[in-house]
PDB file of C-alpha atoms in Angstrom:
ATOM      1  CA  MET A 192      16.105  43.986 -16.948  1.00 80.00           C
ATOM      2  CA  VAL A 193      12.454  43.171 -17.616  1.00 85.00           C
ATOM      3  CA  ARG A 194      13.517  40.191 -19.735  1.00 91.00           C
ATOM      4  CA  ALA A 195      15.702  38.837 -16.931  1.00 92.00           C
ATOM      5  CA  ALA A 196      12.811  39.117 -14.489  1.00 93.00           C
ATOM      6  CA  GLU A 197      10.490  37.338 -16.932  1.00 95.00           C
ATOM      7  CA  GLU A 198      13.047  34.569 -17.420  1.00 95.00           C
ATOM      8  CA  GLN A 199      13.435  34.226 -13.658  1.00 96.00           C
ATOM      9  CA  GLU A 200       9.659  33.993 -13.253  1.00 96.00           C
ATOM     10  CA  GLN A 201       9.525  31.354 -16.003  1.00 97.00           C
ATOM     11  CA  ARG A 202      12.256  29.316 -14.299  1.00 97.00           C
ATOM     12  CA  GLN A 203      10.379  29.656 -11.013  1.00 97.00           C
ATOM     13  CA  ARG A 204       7.133  28.418 -12.599  1.00 98.00           C
ATOM     14  CA  GLU A 205       8.971  25.485 -14.184  1.00 98.00           C
ATOM     15  CA  ALA A 206      10.605  24.585 -10.868  1.00 98.00           C
ATOM     16  CA  GLU A 207       7.232  24.751  -9.121  1.00 98.00           C
ATOM     17  CA  ALA A 208       5.671  22.561 -11.815  1.00 98.00           C
ATOM     18  CA  ARG A 209       8.467  19.983 -11.405  1.00 99.00           C
ATOM     19  CA  ALA A 210       8.042  20.034  -7.633  1.00 99.00           C
ATOM     20  CA  ALA A 211       4.276  19.581  -7.975  1.00 99.00           C
ATOM     21  CA  GLU A 212       4.760  16.638 -10.345  1.00 99.00           C
ATOM     22  CA  GLN A 213       7.252  15.025  -7.980  1.00 99.00           C
ATOM     23  CA  ALA A 214       4.819  15.473  -5.084  1.00 99.00           C
ATOM     24  CA  ARG A 215       2.048  13.917  -7.179  1.00 99.00           C
ATOM     25  CA  GLN A 216       4.277  10.953  -8.021  1.00 99.00           C
ATOM     26  CA  ARG A 217       5.232  10.481  -4.355  1.00 99.00           C
ATOM     27  CA  ALA A 218       1.569  10.569  -3.356  1.00 99.00           C
ATOM     28  CA  ALA A 219       0.695   8.006  -6.030  1.00 99.00           C
ATOM     29  CA  GLU A 220       3.516   5.765  -4.815  1.00 99.00           C
ATOM     30  CA  GLN A 221       2.243   6.045  -1.234  1.00 99.00           C
ATOM     31  CA  VAL A 222      -1.249   5.040  -2.381  1.00 99.00           C
ATOM     32  CA  ARG A 223       0.220   2.050  -4.233  1.00 99.00           C
ATOM     33  CA  LEU A 224       2.271   0.984  -1.220  1.00 99.00           C
ATOM     34  CA  ARG A 225      -0.737   1.292   1.095  1.00 99.00           C
ATOM     35  CA  ALA A 226      -2.815  -0.839  -1.288  1.00 99.00           C
ATOM     36  CA  GLU A 227      -0.089  -3.499  -1.351  1.00 99.00           C
ATOM     37  CA  ALA A 228       0.118  -3.464   2.444  1.00 99.00           C
ATOM     38  CA  ASP A 229      -3.665  -3.819   2.670  1.00 99.00           C
ATOM     39  CA  GLN A 230      -3.549  -6.803   0.303  1.00 99.00           C
ATOM     40  CA  ARG A 231      -0.795  -8.454   2.343  1.00 99.00           C
ATOM     41  CA  ALA A 232      -2.728  -7.882   5.549  1.00 99.00           C
ATOM     42  CA  ALA A 233      -5.887  -9.366   4.019  1.00 99.00           C
ATOM     43  CA  ALA A 234      -3.922 -12.408   2.836  1.00 99.00           C
ATOM     44  CA  GLU A 235      -2.468 -12.863   6.319  1.00 99.00           C
ATOM     45  CA  VAL A 236      -5.928 -12.652   7.885  1.00 99.00           C
ATOM     46  CA  ALA A 237      -7.275 -15.212   5.411  1.00 99.00           C
ATOM     47  CA  ALA A 238      -4.360 -17.555   6.137  1.00 99.00           C
ATOM     48  CA  ALA A 239      -4.904 -17.212   9.887  1.00 99.00           C
ATOM     49  CA  GLU A 240      -8.604 -17.947   9.450  1.00 98.00           C
ATOM     50  CA  ARG A 241      -7.778 -21.078   7.429  1.00 98.00           C
ATOM     51  CA  ASP A 242      -5.287 -22.187  10.081  1.00 98.00           C
ATOM     52  CA  ASN A 243      -7.886 -21.672  12.803  1.00 98.00           C
ATOM     53  CA  ALA A 244     -10.497 -23.627  10.851  1.00 98.00           C
ATOM     54  CA  VAL A 245      -8.077 -26.542  10.394  1.00 98.00           C
ATOM     55  CA  ARG A 246      -7.126 -26.445  14.073  1.00 97.00           C
ATOM     56  CA  GLU A 247     -10.789 -26.400  15.119  1.00 97.00           C
ATOM     57  CA  GLU A 248     -11.580 -29.330  12.832  1.00 96.00           C
ATOM     58  CA  MET A 249      -8.637 -31.307  14.214  1.00 95.00           C
ATOM     59  CA  ASP A 250      -9.809 -30.584  17.769  1.00 95.00           C
ATOM     60  CA  ARG A 251     -13.349 -31.634  16.872  1.00 94.00           C
ATOM     61  CA  LEU A 252     -12.098 -34.893  15.336  1.00 94.00           C
ATOM     62  CA  ARG A 253      -9.871 -35.582  18.323  1.00 93.00           C
ATOM     63  CA  LYS A 254     -12.731 -35.020  20.758  1.00 93.00           C
ATOM     64  CA  SER A 255     -15.066 -37.260  18.760  1.00 92.00           C
ATOM     65  CA  GLY A 256     -12.461 -40.026  18.646  1.00 85.00           C
ATOM     66  CA  GLY A 257     -12.027 -39.828  14.893  1.00 65.00           C
ATOM     67  CA  GLY A 258      -8.451 -38.626  14.834  1.00 52.00           C
ATOM     68  CA  LEU A 259      -6.024 -39.092  12.008  1.00 53.00           C
TER      69      LEU A 259
END
């Protein structure tokens, strides 16, 4: 009877350890996904800034009569 209880406790500890490891892996994956999303957002901002700079330069050239 004592042995069965000890085995049950051991199985419980193992199950808890597996659950904790899975939670850790999910958290790490969420961190990775957030970092990727941040990188994509930064790339989009940089692209928009480049587009705006080109547009502003084209407007400046047009206004100064030096268009393409």
